[in-house]
C-alpha positions in Angstrom: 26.6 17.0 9.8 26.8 20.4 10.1 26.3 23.4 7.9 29.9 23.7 6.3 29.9 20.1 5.5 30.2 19.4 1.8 27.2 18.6 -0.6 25.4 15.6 0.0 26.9 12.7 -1.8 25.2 11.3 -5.1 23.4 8.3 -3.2 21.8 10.6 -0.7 20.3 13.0 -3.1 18.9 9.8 -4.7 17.6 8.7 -1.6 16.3 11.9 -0.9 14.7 11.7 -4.3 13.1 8.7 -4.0 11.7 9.4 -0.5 10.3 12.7 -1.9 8.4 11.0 -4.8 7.2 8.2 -2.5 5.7 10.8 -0.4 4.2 13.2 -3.3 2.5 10.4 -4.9 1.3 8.4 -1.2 -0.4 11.7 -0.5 -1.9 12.4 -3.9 -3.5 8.7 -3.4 -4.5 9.7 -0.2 -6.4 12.5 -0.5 -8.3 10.9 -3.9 -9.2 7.8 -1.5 -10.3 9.6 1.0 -12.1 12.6 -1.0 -14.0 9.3 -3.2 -13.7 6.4 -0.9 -13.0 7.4 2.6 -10.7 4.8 2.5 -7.3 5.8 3.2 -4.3 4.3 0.9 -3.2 1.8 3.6 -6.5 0.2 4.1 -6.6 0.2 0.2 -3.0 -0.9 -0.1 -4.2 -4.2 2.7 -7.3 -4.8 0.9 -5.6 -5.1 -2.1 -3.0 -7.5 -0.8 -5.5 -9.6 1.0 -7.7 -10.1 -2.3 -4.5 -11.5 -3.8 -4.9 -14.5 -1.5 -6.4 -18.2 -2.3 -7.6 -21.3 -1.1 -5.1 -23.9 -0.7 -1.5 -24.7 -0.2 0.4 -21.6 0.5 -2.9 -19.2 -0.2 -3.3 -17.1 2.8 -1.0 -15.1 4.6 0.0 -15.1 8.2 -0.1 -11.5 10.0 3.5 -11.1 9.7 3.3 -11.7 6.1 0.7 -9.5 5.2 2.4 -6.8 7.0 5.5 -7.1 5.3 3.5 -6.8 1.9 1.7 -3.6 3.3 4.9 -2.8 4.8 3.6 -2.0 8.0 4.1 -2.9 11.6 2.3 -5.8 12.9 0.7 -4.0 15.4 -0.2 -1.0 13.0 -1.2 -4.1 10.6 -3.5 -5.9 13.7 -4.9 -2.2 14.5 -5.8 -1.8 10.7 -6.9 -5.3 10.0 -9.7 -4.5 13.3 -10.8 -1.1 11.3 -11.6 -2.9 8.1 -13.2 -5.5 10.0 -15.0 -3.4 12.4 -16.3 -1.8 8.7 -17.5 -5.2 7.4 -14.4 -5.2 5.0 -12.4 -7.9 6.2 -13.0 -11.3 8.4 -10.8 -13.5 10.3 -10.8 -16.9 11.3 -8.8 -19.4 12.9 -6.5 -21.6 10.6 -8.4 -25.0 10.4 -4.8 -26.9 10.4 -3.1 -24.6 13.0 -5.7 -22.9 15.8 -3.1 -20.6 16.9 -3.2 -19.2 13.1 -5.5 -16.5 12.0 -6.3 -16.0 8.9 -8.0 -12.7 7.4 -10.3 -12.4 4.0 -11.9 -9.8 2.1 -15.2 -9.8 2.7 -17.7 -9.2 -0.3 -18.7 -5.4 0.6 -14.8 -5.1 0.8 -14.0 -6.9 -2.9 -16.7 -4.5 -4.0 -15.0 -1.4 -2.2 -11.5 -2.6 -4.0 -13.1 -2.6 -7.5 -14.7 0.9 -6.8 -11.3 2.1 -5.7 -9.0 1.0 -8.0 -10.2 3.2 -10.9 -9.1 6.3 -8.5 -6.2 4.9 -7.4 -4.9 4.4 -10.6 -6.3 7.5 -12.2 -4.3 9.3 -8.8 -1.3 7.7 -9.1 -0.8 8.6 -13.2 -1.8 12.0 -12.3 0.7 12.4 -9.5 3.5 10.8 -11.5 3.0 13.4 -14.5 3.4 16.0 -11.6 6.8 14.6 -10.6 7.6 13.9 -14.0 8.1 17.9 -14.6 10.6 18.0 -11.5 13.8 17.4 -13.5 15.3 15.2 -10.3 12.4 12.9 -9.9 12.1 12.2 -13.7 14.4 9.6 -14.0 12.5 7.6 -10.9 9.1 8.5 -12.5 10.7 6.4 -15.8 11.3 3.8 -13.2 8.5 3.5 -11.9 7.0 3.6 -15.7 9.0 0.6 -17.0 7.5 -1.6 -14.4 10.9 -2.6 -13.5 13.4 -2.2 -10.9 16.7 -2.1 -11.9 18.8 -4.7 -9.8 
């Protein structure tokens, strides 16, 4: 691309958009988890997918899959997954059906953590929406994001 090149097209200004309102409101979390928590909004985001598990048939998630959900690496996910652990937040243990599985649970101190979070999370992540919401290209994401629904 260089600079004589026409305008962007129409989908990469919307990609551009989206990637710029994923990154406002990630850091507005960020720095309200880390300013309240000191919990950054990965280790949130993984604690909050890991207290979704259950006991039983299908309940827990393999490493893969809980990276996928914190869409992360599965070595970023192994490195994090040590930090919370190291922390007291998380456990694992080996799958009692499968010894080469590992599974990984919340611990108590980290369910408690979650429910002290999630008030700031959500009070960060309305408060960073309304910001994008006055940018007139992100508005129409922000209505998106809003509606609870993604548009297939």
């Amino acid at each position: 691309m260089t600079a004589t090149d026409p305008a962007p097209t129409a989908l990469a200004q919307g990609w551009c958009a989206l990637s710029l309102l994923h990154g406002r409101i990630e850091a507005h979390i960020e720095r309200a988890l880390q300013a309240k928590h000191d919990l950054s909004v990965r280790e949130h985001s993984l604690l909050d997918v890991l207290s979704r598990q259950h006991s039983g048939e299908g309940g827990h998630l393999q490493m893969k899959q809980v990276a996928d959900a914190a869409v992360l690496s599965q070595s970023a996910t192994t490195r994090l997954v040590t930090r919370l652990e190291d922390r007291g937040l998380l456990e694992r243990y080996l799958c009692p059906t499968d010894r080469r599985g590992i599974y990984t649970n919340v611990t108590k101190a980290g369910l408690k953590l979650l429910e002290e979070t999630r008030p700031t999370n959500d009070a960060a992540l309305r408060e960073a929406l309304d910001e994008a919401n006055e940018r007139p290209e992100l508005a129409p994401l922000v209505k998106v994001v809003e509606s609870g629904t993604v548009p297939v």
